[in-house]
Amino acid sequence: MKHYEVEILDAKTREKLCFLDKVEPHATIAEIKNLFTKSHPQWYPARQSLRLDPKGKSLKDEEVLQKLPVGTTATLYFRDLGAQISWVTVFLTEYAGPLFIYLLFYFRVPFIYGHKYDFTSSRHTVVHLACICHSFHYIKRLLETLFVHRFSHGTMPLRNIFKNCTYYWGFAAWMAYYINHPLYTPPTYGAQQVKLALAIFVVCQLGNFSIHMALRDLRPAGSKTRKIPYPTKNPFTWLFLLVSCPNYTYEVGSWIGFAIMTQCLPVALFSLVGFTQMTIWAKGKHRSYLKEFRDYPPLRMPIVPFLL
């Protein structure tokens, strides 16, 4: 059996960082990263990006050395991805924050609305209903992070947690301040508007959960397998007939329902910003599906049926 020699160069300076001798031909990129870490422990595998070209794409951990377009002496280029943190940690942090922050405003803890309103309760039913919906949403997200989601990547850059938490925590505080304010005014069309909005919210929450379960079942635990998602017997998954990312469609729908229920401008802005970001993600995933699967359903749109 022939063995490979692998030299690892810095992608920016072209400096030789490591030379690996007698590497097994069936060694994966993940195994090469582990060998590299032995000589450079400050760069643990999750921080490493190895590529065939200094400006090329990162090689996947599961790619095998002998299947790469290299000779018996392979040259790989290294880039430091920076400090990493697990996706689970980021999700738990960014979702627990809004849950806690919203409740501070709901219970009107001191120093928020003035001394005379400390720990008082709103007389409007919609305020209490909004708290239940908001809390349910983030508790659901926390439980899904722990028990449902299967992540294709174990980590993300540490800096992302600050960006994500600023977004989620900041908007939670902003919308909670107005919804729970002593001078808050209920929706224009009263109970009928609230009931309609609640129905939209509940349906979309059920739909979002159903899609997450369907996506979970597509990927075995510990696997990075990708398959085309199709509708199941669950009616909420039938949206897969029209869009590639119905979980985002339902997520946006939930926040639209919450915005209608509370008739609160910060909620509407949060919905708009969220829709913009999720549209970007959905388009990326849609392009990835089209590129990877030749038989991908042609009628699907990224996030909005027939439009977008």
PDB file of C-alpha atoms in Angstrom:
ATOM      1  CA  MET A   1       0.000   0.000   0.000  1.00  0.00           C
ATOM      2  CA  LYS A   2       1.397   3.356  -0.984  1.00  0.00           C
ATOM      3  CA  HIS A   3       1.409   6.119   1.593  1.00  0.00           C
ATOM      4  CA  TYR A   4       1.044   9.844   1.111  1.00  0.00           C
ATOM      5  CA  GLU A   5       3.130  12.750   2.253  1.00  0.00           C
ATOM      6  CA  VAL A   6       1.115  15.791   3.249  1.00  0.00           C
ATOM      7  CA  GLU A   7       2.556  19.247   3.663  1.00  0.00           C
ATOM      8  CA  ILE A   8       0.401  21.944   5.172  1.00  0.00           C
ATOM      9  CA  LEU A   9       1.147  25.563   4.280  1.00  0.00           C
ATOM     10  CA  ASP A  10      -0.255  28.800   5.643  1.00  0.00           C
ATOM     11  CA  ALA A  11      -2.786  30.034   3.061  1.00  0.00           C
ATOM     12  CA  LYS A  12      -1.673  33.659   3.479  1.00  0.00           C
ATOM     13  CA  THR A  13       2.113  33.475   3.861  1.00  0.00           C
ATOM     14  CA  ARG A  14       2.785  30.083   2.185  1.00  0.00           C
ATOM     15  CA  GLU A  15       4.928  29.224   5.202  1.00  0.00           C
ATOM     16  CA  LYS A  16       5.271  25.488   5.812  1.00  0.00           C
ATOM     17  CA  LEU A  17       3.475  24.696   9.044  1.00  0.00           C
ATOM     18  CA  CYS A  18       3.577  20.937   9.115  1.00  0.00           C
ATOM     19  CA  PHE A  19       4.830  17.913   7.190  1.00  0.00           C
ATOM     20  CA  LEU A  20       3.047  14.590   7.665  1.00  0.00           C
ATOM     21  CA  ASP A  21       4.832  11.462   6.542  1.00  0.00           C
ATOM     22  CA  LYS A  22       3.311   8.045   5.758  1.00  0.00           C
ATOM     23  CA  VAL A  23      -0.298   9.143   5.794  1.00  0.00           C
ATOM     24  CA  GLU A  24      -2.740   6.364   4.982  1.00  0.00           C
ATOM     25  CA  PRO A  25      -4.405   6.826   1.564  1.00  0.00           C
ATOM     26  CA  HIS A  26      -7.865   6.344   3.069  1.00  0.00           C
ATOM     27  CA  ALA A  27      -7.250   9.001   5.730  1.00  0.00           C
ATOM     28  CA  THR A  28      -9.995  11.608   5.921  1.00  0.00           C
ATOM     29  CA  ILE A  29      -9.533  15.352   6.200  1.00  0.00           C
ATOM     30  CA  ALA A  30     -10.804  15.073   9.781  1.00  0.00           C
ATOM     31  CA  GLU A  31      -7.977  12.642  10.563  1.00  0.00           C
ATOM     32  CA  ILE A  32      -5.416  14.926   8.923  1.00  0.00           C
ATOM     33  CA  LYS A  33      -6.703  17.807  11.065  1.00  0.00           C
ATOM     34  CA  ASN A  34      -6.151  15.681  14.162  1.00  0.00           C
ATOM     35  CA  LEU A  35      -2.570  14.920  13.059  1.00  0.00           C
ATOM     36  CA  PHE A  36      -1.987  18.626  12.417  1.00  0.00           C
ATOM     37  CA  THR A  37      -3.268  19.482  15.894  1.00  0.00           C
ATOM     38  CA  LYS A  38      -0.577  17.300  17.465  1.00  0.00           C
ATOM     39  CA  SER A  39       2.129  19.681  16.193  1.00  0.00           C
ATOM     40  CA  HIS A  40      -0.006  22.842  16.597  1.00  0.00           C
ATOM     41  CA  PRO A  41      -2.325  22.274  19.588  1.00  0.00           C
ATOM     42  CA  GLN A  42      -3.488  25.910  19.520  1.00  0.00           C
ATOM     43  CA  TRP A  43      -5.364  25.089  16.321  1.00  0.00           C
ATOM     44  CA  TYR A  44      -7.831  22.408  17.333  1.00  0.00           C
ATOM     45  CA  PRO A  45      -9.717  20.698  14.461  1.00  0.00           C
ATOM     46  CA  ALA A  46     -12.791  22.958  14.622  1.00  0.00           C
ATOM     47  CA  ARG A  47     -10.564  26.014  14.028  1.00  0.00           C
ATOM     48  CA  GLN A  48      -8.962  24.532  10.938  1.00  0.00           C
ATOM     49  CA  SER A  49      -9.912  25.102   7.330  1.00  0.00           C
ATOM     50  CA  LEU A  50      -7.887  22.953   4.944  1.00  0.00           C
ATOM     51  CA  ARG A  51      -8.128  23.510   1.207  1.00  0.00           C
ATOM     52  CA  LEU A  52      -6.390  22.538  -2.032  1.00  0.00           C
ATOM     53  CA  ASP A  53      -6.005  26.135  -3.140  1.00  0.00           C
ATOM     54  CA  PRO A  54      -5.205  29.125  -0.896  1.00  0.00           C
ATOM     55  CA  LYS A  55      -8.381  30.872  -2.027  1.00  0.00           C
ATOM     56  CA  GLY A  56     -10.446  27.745  -2.636  1.00  0.00           C
ATOM     57  CA  LYS A  57     -13.254  26.182  -0.658  1.00  0.00           C
ATOM     58  CA  SER A  58     -12.668  24.318   2.569  1.00  0.00           C
ATOM     59  CA  LEU A  59     -12.439  20.553   2.245  1.00  0.00           C
ATOM     60  CA  LYS A  60     -15.125  18.592   4.069  1.00  0.00           C
ATOM     61  CA  ASP A  61     -14.070  16.497   7.032  1.00  0.00           C
ATOM     62  CA  GLU A  62     -15.370  13.311   5.428  1.00  0.00           C
ATOM     63  CA  GLU A  63     -13.390  13.697   2.178  1.00  0.00           C
ATOM     64  CA  VAL A  64     -10.738  11.005   1.671  1.00  0.00           C
ATOM     65  CA  LEU A  65      -7.138  11.828   0.778  1.00  0.00           C
ATOM     66  CA  GLN A  66      -6.743   9.340  -2.065  1.00  0.00           C
ATOM     67  CA  LYS A  67      -9.889  10.666  -3.766  1.00  0.00           C
ATOM     68  CA  LEU A  68      -8.587  14.218  -3.902  1.00  0.00           C
ATOM     69  CA  PRO A  69      -6.888  15.533  -7.081  1.00  0.00           C
ATOM     70  CA  VAL A  70      -3.401  15.334  -5.545  1.00  0.00           C
ATOM     71  CA  GLY A  71      -0.262  13.259  -6.043  1.00  0.00           C
ATOM     72  CA  THR A  72       1.432  11.129  -3.431  1.00  0.00           C
ATOM     73  CA  THR A  73       2.826  14.367  -2.037  1.00  0.00           C
ATOM     74  CA  ALA A  74      -0.209  16.489  -1.253  1.00  0.00           C
ATOM     75  CA  THR A  75      -0.110  20.176  -0.474  1.00  0.00           C
ATOM     76  CA  LEU A  76      -2.920  21.559   1.661  1.00  0.00           C
ATOM     77  CA  TYR A  77      -3.430  25.177   2.664  1.00  0.00           C
ATOM     78  CA  PHE A  78      -4.482  26.113   6.177  1.00  0.00           C
ATOM     79  CA  ARG A  79      -6.616  29.000   7.382  1.00  0.00           C
ATOM     80  CA  ASP A  80      -7.433  29.700  11.015  1.00  0.00           C
ATOM     81  CA  LEU A  81     -11.194  30.048  11.483  1.00  0.00           C
ATOM     82  CA  GLY A  82     -10.720  31.664  14.881  1.00  0.00           C
ATOM     83  CA  ALA A  83     -12.092  30.627  18.248  1.00  0.00           C
ATOM     84  CA  GLN A  84     -15.111  28.342  17.889  1.00  0.00           C
ATOM     85  CA  ILE A  85     -18.191  27.648  19.982  1.00  0.00           C
ATOM     86  CA  SER A  86     -20.773  24.893  19.616  1.00  0.00           C
ATOM     87  CA  TRP A  87     -24.030  25.580  17.800  1.00  0.00           C
ATOM     88  CA  VAL A  88     -25.969  24.169  20.738  1.00  0.00           C
ATOM     89  CA  THR A  89     -24.355  26.649  23.153  1.00  0.00           C
ATOM     90  CA  VAL A  90     -25.088  29.570  20.822  1.00  0.00           C
ATOM     91  CA  PHE A  91     -28.710  28.563  20.291  1.00  0.00           C
ATOM     92  CA  LEU A  92     -29.359  27.984  23.995  1.00  0.00           C
ATOM     93  CA  THR A  93     -27.844  31.357  24.859  1.00  0.00           C
ATOM     94  CA  GLU A  94     -29.603  33.387  22.184  1.00  0.00           C
ATOM     95  CA  TYR A  95     -32.997  31.783  22.939  1.00  0.00           C
ATOM     96  CA  ALA A  96     -32.831  31.779  26.747  1.00  0.00           C
ATOM     97  CA  GLY A  97     -32.086  35.506  26.737  1.00  0.00           C
ATOM     98  CA  PRO A  98     -35.346  36.690  25.120  1.00  0.00           C
ATOM     99  CA  LEU A  99     -37.368  34.361  27.345  1.00  0.00           C
ATOM    100  CA  PHE A 100     -35.856  35.849  30.509  1.00  0.00           C
ATOM    101  CA  ILE A 101     -35.749  39.460  29.270  1.00  0.00           C
ATOM    102  CA  TYR A 102     -39.404  39.492  28.173  1.00  0.00           C
ATOM    103  CA  LEU A 103     -40.531  38.233  31.579  1.00  0.00           C
ATOM    104  CA  LEU A 104     -38.660  41.071  33.316  1.00  0.00           C
ATOM    105  CA  PHE A 105     -40.868  43.557  31.468  1.00  0.00           C
ATOM    106  CA  TYR A 106     -44.000  41.449  31.869  1.00  0.00           C
ATOM    107  CA  PHE A 107     -43.618  41.352  35.661  1.00  0.00           C
ATOM    108  CA  ARG A 108     -42.611  45.031  35.596  1.00  0.00           C
ATOM    109  CA  VAL A 109     -39.583  44.657  37.805  1.00  0.00           C
ATOM    110  CA  PRO A 110     -38.322  47.882  39.415  1.00  0.00           C
ATOM    111  CA  PHE A 111     -36.507  50.579  37.425  1.00  0.00           C
ATOM    112  CA  ILE A 112     -38.316  49.831  34.143  1.00  0.00           C
ATOM    113  CA  TYR A 113     -41.613  51.738  34.210  1.00  0.00           C
ATOM    114  CA  GLY A 114     -41.344  53.740  37.418  1.00  0.00           C
ATOM    115  CA  HIS A 115     -41.811  52.953  41.083  1.00  0.00           C
ATOM    116  CA  LYS A 116     -45.613  53.070  41.125  1.00  0.00           C
ATOM    117  CA  TYR A 117     -45.814  50.329  38.482  1.00  0.00           C
ATOM    118  CA  ASP A 118     -43.379  47.902  40.155  1.00  0.00           C
ATOM    119  CA  PHE A 119     -44.729  44.333  39.942  1.00  0.00           C
ATOM    120  CA  THR A 120     -48.150  45.506  38.794  1.00  0.00           C
ATOM    121  CA  SER A 121     -50.152  43.578  36.202  1.00  0.00           C
ATOM    122  CA  SER A 122     -51.728  44.771  32.968  1.00  0.00           C
ATOM    123  CA  ARG A 123     -55.512  44.865  32.771  1.00  0.00           C
ATOM    124  CA  HIS A 124     -55.458  43.863  29.092  1.00  0.00           C
ATOM    125  CA  THR A 125     -55.927  40.177  28.269  1.00  0.00           C
ATOM    126  CA  VAL A 126     -53.861  40.492  25.098  1.00  0.00           C
ATOM    127  CA  VAL A 127     -50.782  41.430  27.133  1.00  0.00           C
ATOM    128  CA  HIS A 128     -50.968  38.172  29.092  1.00  0.00           C
ATOM    129  CA  LEU A 129     -51.694  36.192  25.951  1.00  0.00           C
ATOM    130  CA  ALA A 130     -48.697  37.776  24.224  1.00  0.00           C
ATOM    131  CA  CYS A 131     -46.461  36.747  27.123  1.00  0.00           C
ATOM    132  CA  ILE A 132     -47.709  33.162  26.872  1.00  0.00           C
ATOM    133  CA  CYS A 133     -47.086  33.078  23.112  1.00  0.00           C
ATOM    134  CA  HIS A 134     -43.644  34.664  23.343  1.00  0.00           C
ATOM    135  CA  SER A 135     -42.584  32.344  26.176  1.00  0.00           C
ATOM    136  CA  PHE A 136     -43.967  29.287  24.383  1.00  0.00           C
ATOM    137  CA  HIS A 137     -42.043  30.193  21.241  1.00  0.00           C
ATOM    138  CA  TYR A 138     -38.678  30.398  22.955  1.00  0.00           C
ATOM    139  CA  ILE A 139     -39.260  27.396  25.230  1.00  0.00           C
ATOM    140  CA  LYS A 140     -40.073  25.449  22.071  1.00  0.00           C
ATOM    141  CA  ARG A 141     -36.837  26.662  20.484  1.00  0.00           C
ATOM    142  CA  LEU A 142     -34.805  25.651  23.518  1.00  0.00           C
ATOM    143  CA  LEU A 143     -36.332  22.164  23.593  1.00  0.00           C
ATOM    144  CA  GLU A 144     -35.832  21.726  19.850  1.00  0.00           C
ATOM    145  CA  THR A 145     -32.174  22.689  20.219  1.00  0.00           C
ATOM    146  CA  LEU A 146     -31.715  20.024  22.891  1.00  0.00           C
ATOM    147  CA  PHE A 147     -33.814  17.212  21.472  1.00  0.00           C
ATOM    148  CA  VAL A 148     -34.685  17.781  17.801  1.00  0.00           C
ATOM    149  CA  HIS A 149     -32.073  19.623  15.770  1.00  0.00           C
ATOM    150  CA  ARG A 150     -29.151  17.766  14.235  1.00  0.00           C
ATOM    151  CA  PHE A 151     -26.393  20.108  13.183  1.00  0.00           C
ATOM    152  CA  SER A 152     -24.274  19.482  10.091  1.00  0.00           C
ATOM    153  CA  HIS A 153     -21.521  21.615  11.651  1.00  0.00           C
ATOM    154  CA  GLY A 154     -20.547  21.241  15.292  1.00  0.00           C
ATOM    155  CA  THR A 155     -19.251  24.764  15.821  1.00  0.00           C
ATOM    156  CA  MET A 156     -19.418  28.357  14.624  1.00  0.00           C
ATOM    157  CA  PRO A 157     -17.086  31.333  15.185  1.00  0.00           C
ATOM    158  CA  LEU A 158     -17.223  32.631  18.766  1.00  0.00           C
ATOM    159  CA  ARG A 159     -17.944  36.174  17.557  1.00  0.00           C
ATOM    160  CA  ASN A 160     -21.330  35.001  16.240  1.00  0.00           C
ATOM    161  CA  ILE A 161     -22.724  34.574  19.730  1.00  0.00           C
ATOM    162  CA  PHE A 162     -22.318  38.297  20.402  1.00  0.00           C
ATOM    163  CA  LYS A 163     -23.949  39.261  17.112  1.00  0.00           C
ATOM    164  CA  ASN A 164     -26.822  36.802  17.520  1.00  0.00           C
ATOM    165  CA  CYS A 165     -27.491  37.695  21.148  1.00  0.00           C
ATOM    166  CA  THR A 166     -27.489  41.417  20.367  1.00  0.00           C
ATOM    167  CA  TYR A 167     -30.167  40.795  17.741  1.00  0.00           C
ATOM    168  CA  TYR A 168     -32.431  38.469  19.739  1.00  0.00           C
ATOM    169  CA  TRP A 169     -31.988  40.040  23.151  1.00  0.00           C
ATOM    170  CA  GLY A 170     -32.219  43.601  21.853  1.00  0.00           C
ATOM    171  CA  PHE A 171     -35.438  43.049  19.929  1.00  0.00           C
ATOM    172  CA  ALA A 172     -36.950  41.090  22.841  1.00  0.00           C
ATOM    173  CA  ALA A 173     -36.339  44.014  25.186  1.00  0.00           C
ATOM    174  CA  TRP A 174     -37.650  46.543  22.670  1.00  0.00           C
ATOM    175  CA  MET A 175     -40.917  44.752  21.928  1.00  0.00           C
ATOM    176  CA  ALA A 176     -41.444  43.717  25.562  1.00  0.00           C
ATOM    177  CA  TYR A 177     -41.045  47.317  26.735  1.00  0.00           C
ATOM    178  CA  TYR A 178     -43.956  48.523  24.619  1.00  0.00           C
ATOM    179  CA  ILE A 179     -46.250  45.497  24.897  1.00  0.00           C
ATOM    180  CA  ASN A 180     -46.034  45.470  28.697  1.00  0.00           C
ATOM    181  CA  HIS A 181     -46.013  49.257  29.123  1.00  0.00           C
ATOM    182  CA  PRO A 182     -48.695  50.614  31.499  1.00  0.00           C
ATOM    183  CA  LEU A 183     -49.924  52.888  28.675  1.00  0.00           C
ATOM    184  CA  TYR A 184     -50.129  50.069  26.103  1.00  0.00           C
ATOM    185  CA  THR A 185     -53.203  50.278  23.870  1.00  0.00           C
ATOM    186  CA  PRO A 186     -54.906  47.023  22.768  1.00  0.00           C
ATOM    187  CA  PRO A 187     -55.372  46.208  19.048  1.00  0.00           C
ATOM    188  CA  THR A 188     -57.767  48.361  17.040  1.00  0.00           C
ATOM    189  CA  TYR A 189     -60.249  45.588  16.261  1.00  0.00           C
ATOM    190  CA  GLY A 190     -60.245  44.093  19.732  1.00  0.00           C
ATOM    191  CA  ALA A 191     -60.897  40.442  20.478  1.00  0.00           C
ATOM    192  CA  GLN A 192     -61.564  39.464  16.849  1.00  0.00           C
ATOM    193  CA  GLN A 193     -58.119  40.703  15.798  1.00  0.00           C
ATOM    194  CA  VAL A 194     -56.475  38.924  18.708  1.00  0.00           C
ATOM    195  CA  LYS A 195     -58.276  35.634  17.990  1.00  0.00           C
ATOM    196  CA  LEU A 196     -57.297  35.721  14.305  1.00  0.00           C
ATOM    197  CA  ALA A 197     -53.695  36.504  15.179  1.00  0.00           C
ATOM    198  CA  LEU A 198     -53.602  33.743  17.794  1.00  0.00           C
ATOM    199  CA  ALA A 199     -54.869  31.229  15.236  1.00  0.00           C
ATOM    200  CA  ILE A 200     -52.129  32.280  12.792  1.00  0.00           C
ATOM    201  CA  PHE A 201     -49.505  32.021  15.526  1.00  0.00           C
ATOM    202  CA  VAL A 202     -50.595  28.562  16.722  1.00  0.00           C
ATOM    203  CA  VAL A 203     -50.881  27.093  13.224  1.00  0.00           C
ATOM    204  CA  CYS A 204     -47.454  28.410  12.250  1.00  0.00           C
ATOM    205  CA  GLN A 205     -45.854  27.148  15.466  1.00  0.00           C
ATOM    206  CA  LEU A 206     -47.263  23.677  14.826  1.00  0.00           C
ATOM    207  CA  GLY A 207     -46.097  23.881  11.224  1.00  0.00           C
ATOM    208  CA  ASN A 208     -42.605  24.968  12.208  1.00  0.00           C
ATOM    209  CA  PHE A 209     -42.290  22.098  14.692  1.00  0.00           C
ATOM    210  CA  SER A 210     -43.610  19.599  12.131  1.00  0.00           C
ATOM    211  CA  ILE A 211     -40.999  20.692   9.576  1.00  0.00           C
ATOM    212  CA  HIS A 212     -38.206  20.451  12.140  1.00  0.00           C
ATOM    213  CA  MET A 213     -39.274  16.886  12.966  1.00  0.00           C
ATOM    214  CA  ALA A 214     -39.444  15.971   9.276  1.00  0.00           C
ATOM    215  CA  LEU A 215     -35.943  17.372   8.684  1.00  0.00           C
ATOM    216  CA  ARG A 216     -34.644  15.530  11.746  1.00  0.00           C
ATOM    217  CA  ASP A 217     -35.931  12.222  10.402  1.00  0.00           C
ATOM    218  CA  LEU A 218     -34.041  12.807   7.150  1.00  0.00           C
ATOM    219  CA  ARG A 219     -30.648  12.790   8.885  1.00  0.00           C
ATOM    220  CA  PRO A 220     -29.592   9.851  11.080  1.00  0.00           C
ATOM    221  CA  ALA A 221     -27.902  10.782  14.340  1.00  0.00           C
ATOM    222  CA  GLY A 222     -24.198  11.526  13.856  1.00  0.00           C
ATOM    223  CA  SER A 223     -24.599  11.705  10.082  1.00  0.00           C
ATOM    224  CA  LYS A 224     -24.150  14.532   7.591  1.00  0.00           C
ATOM    225  CA  THR A 225     -26.342  12.845   5.006  1.00  0.00           C
ATOM    226  CA  ARG A 226     -28.422  15.205   2.866  1.00  0.00           C
ATOM    227  CA  LYS A 227     -31.661  14.141   1.203  1.00  0.00           C
ATOM    228  CA  ILE A 228     -34.458  15.926  -0.593  1.00  0.00           C
ATOM    229  CA  PRO A 229     -37.193  16.690   1.976  1.00  0.00           C
ATOM    230  CA  TYR A 230     -40.657  15.611   0.884  1.00  0.00           C
ATOM    231  CA  PRO A 231     -44.119  15.968   2.465  1.00  0.00           C
ATOM    232  CA  THR A 232     -45.167  13.279   4.928  1.00  0.00           C
ATOM    233  CA  LYS A 233     -48.600  12.254   6.174  1.00  0.00           C
ATOM    234  CA  ASN A 234     -48.516  15.291   8.463  1.00  0.00           C
ATOM    235  CA  PRO A 235     -50.521  18.030   6.642  1.00  0.00           C
ATOM    236  CA  PHE A 236     -48.196  20.739   7.959  1.00  0.00           C
ATOM    237  CA  THR A 237     -45.363  19.254   5.884  1.00  0.00           C
ATOM    238  CA  TRP A 238     -47.318  19.598   2.641  1.00  0.00           C
ATOM    239  CA  LEU A 239     -45.795  23.051   2.281  1.00  0.00           C
ATOM    240  CA  PHE A 240     -42.709  21.185   1.040  1.00  0.00           C
ATOM    241  CA  LEU A 241     -44.611  20.905  -2.251  1.00  0.00           C
ATOM    242  CA  LEU A 242     -44.189  24.645  -2.753  1.00  0.00           C
ATOM    243  CA  VAL A 243     -41.093  25.831  -0.879  1.00  0.00           C
ATOM    244  CA  SER A 244     -37.656  24.490   0.018  1.00  0.00           C
ATOM    245  CA  CYS A 245     -37.591  25.923   3.549  1.00  0.00           C
ATOM    246  CA  PRO A 246     -41.127  25.809   4.995  1.00  0.00           C
ATOM    247  CA  ASN A 247     -39.679  26.017   8.509  1.00  0.00           C
ATOM    248  CA  TYR A 248     -38.716  29.608   7.679  1.00  0.00           C
ATOM    249  CA  THR A 249     -42.115  30.242   6.110  1.00  0.00           C
ATOM    250  CA  TYR A 250     -43.857  29.111   9.277  1.00  0.00           C
ATOM    251  CA  GLU A 251     -41.407  31.056  11.464  1.00  0.00           C
ATOM    252  CA  VAL A 252     -42.152  34.294   9.638  1.00  0.00           C
ATOM    253  CA  GLY A 253     -45.870  33.505   9.806  1.00  0.00           C
ATOM    254  CA  SER A 254     -45.644  33.105  13.579  1.00  0.00           C
ATOM    255  CA  TRP A 255     -44.134  36.540  13.995  1.00  0.00           C
ATOM    256  CA  ILE A 256     -46.639  38.107  11.620  1.00  0.00           C
ATOM    257  CA  GLY A 257     -49.374  36.618  13.806  1.00  0.00           C
ATOM    258  CA  PHE A 258     -47.679  37.996  16.913  1.00  0.00           C
ATOM    259  CA  ALA A 259     -47.393  41.427  15.285  1.00  0.00           C
ATOM    260  CA  ILE A 260     -51.111  41.427  14.420  1.00  0.00           C
ATOM    261  CA  MET A 261     -51.983  40.278  17.940  1.00  0.00           C
ATOM    262  CA  THR A 262     -49.993  42.990  19.711  1.00  0.00           C
ATOM    263  CA  GLN A 263     -50.239  45.697  17.033  1.00  0.00           C
ATOM    264  CA  CYS A 264     -46.744  46.715  18.091  1.00  0.00           C
ATOM    265  CA  LEU A 265     -44.262  48.373  15.712  1.00  0.00           C
ATOM    266  CA  PRO A 266     -41.092  46.752  17.169  1.00  0.00           C
ATOM    267  CA  VAL A 267     -42.656  43.314  16.577  1.00  0.00           C
ATOM    268  CA  ALA A 268     -43.416  44.247  12.965  1.00  0.00           C
ATOM    269  CA  LEU A 269     -39.820  45.413  12.466  1.00  0.00           C
ATOM    270  CA  PHE A 270     -38.502  42.214  14.066  1.00  0.00           C
ATOM    271  CA  SER A 271     -40.678  40.229  11.653  1.00  0.00           C
ATOM    272  CA  LEU A 272     -39.361  42.205   8.674  1.00  0.00           C
ATOM    273  CA  VAL A 273     -35.706  41.837   9.663  1.00  0.00           C
ATOM    274  CA  GLY A 274     -36.230  38.142  10.376  1.00  0.00           C
ATOM    275  CA  PHE A 275     -37.944  37.619   7.030  1.00  0.00           C
ATOM    276  CA  THR A 276     -35.080  39.348   5.223  1.00  0.00           C
ATOM    277  CA  GLN A 277     -32.458  37.167   6.918  1.00  0.00           C
ATOM    278  CA  MET A 278     -34.421  33.948   6.493  1.00  0.00           C
ATOM    279  CA  THR A 279     -34.957  34.742   2.821  1.00  0.00           C
ATOM    280  CA  ILE A 280     -31.175  34.933   2.385  1.00  0.00           C
ATOM    281  CA  TRP A 281     -30.734  31.592   4.158  1.00  0.00           C
ATOM    282  CA  ALA A 282     -33.591  29.998   2.202  1.00  0.00           C
ATOM    283  CA  LYS A 283     -32.174  31.127  -1.144  1.00  0.00           C
ATOM    284  CA  GLY A 284     -28.799  29.663  -0.202  1.00  0.00           C
ATOM    285  CA  LYS A 285     -30.312  26.325   0.773  1.00  0.00           C
ATOM    286  CA  HIS A 286     -32.487  26.310  -2.345  1.00  0.00           C
ATOM    287  CA  ARG A 287     -29.445  26.832  -4.577  1.00  0.00           C
ATOM    288  CA  SER A 288     -27.641  24.075  -2.698  1.00  0.00           C
ATOM    289  CA  TYR A 289     -30.523  21.659  -3.264  1.00  0.00           C
ATOM    290  CA  LEU A 290     -30.664  22.480  -6.983  1.00  0.00           C
ATOM    291  CA  LYS A 291     -26.918  21.993  -7.328  1.00  0.00           C
ATOM    292  CA  GLU A 292     -26.777  18.732  -5.393  1.00  0.00           C
ATOM    293  CA  PHE A 293     -29.934  16.997  -6.640  1.00  0.00           C
ATOM    294  CA  ARG A 294     -30.721  16.830 -10.349  1.00  0.00           C
ATOM    295  CA  ASP A 295     -34.227  15.577  -9.658  1.00  0.00           C
ATOM    296  CA  TYR A 296     -35.069  18.377  -7.240  1.00  0.00           C
ATOM    297  CA  PRO A 297     -38.750  19.438  -7.590  1.00  0.00           C
ATOM    298  CA  PRO A 298     -38.784  22.355 -10.067  1.00  0.00           C
ATOM    299  CA  LEU A 299     -41.901  24.090  -8.716  1.00  0.00           C
ATOM    300  CA  ARG A 300     -40.460  24.853  -5.314  1.00  0.00           C
ATOM    301  CA  MET A 301     -39.497  28.393  -4.348  1.00  0.00           C
ATOM    302  CA  PRO A 302     -37.099  29.177  -1.480  1.00  0.00           C
ATOM    303  CA  ILE A 303     -39.541  30.577   1.128  1.00  0.00           C
ATOM    304  CA  VAL A 304     -42.717  32.157  -0.311  1.00  0.00           C
ATOM    305  CA  PRO A 305     -44.865  29.931  -2.579  1.00  0.00           C
ATOM    306  CA  PHE A 306     -44.878  31.056  -6.233  1.00  0.00           C
ATOM    307  CA  LEU A 307     -43.070  34.330  -5.449  1.00  0.00           C
ATOM    308  CA  LEU A 308     -39.750  34.110  -3.635  1.00  0.00           C
TER     309      LEU A 308
END
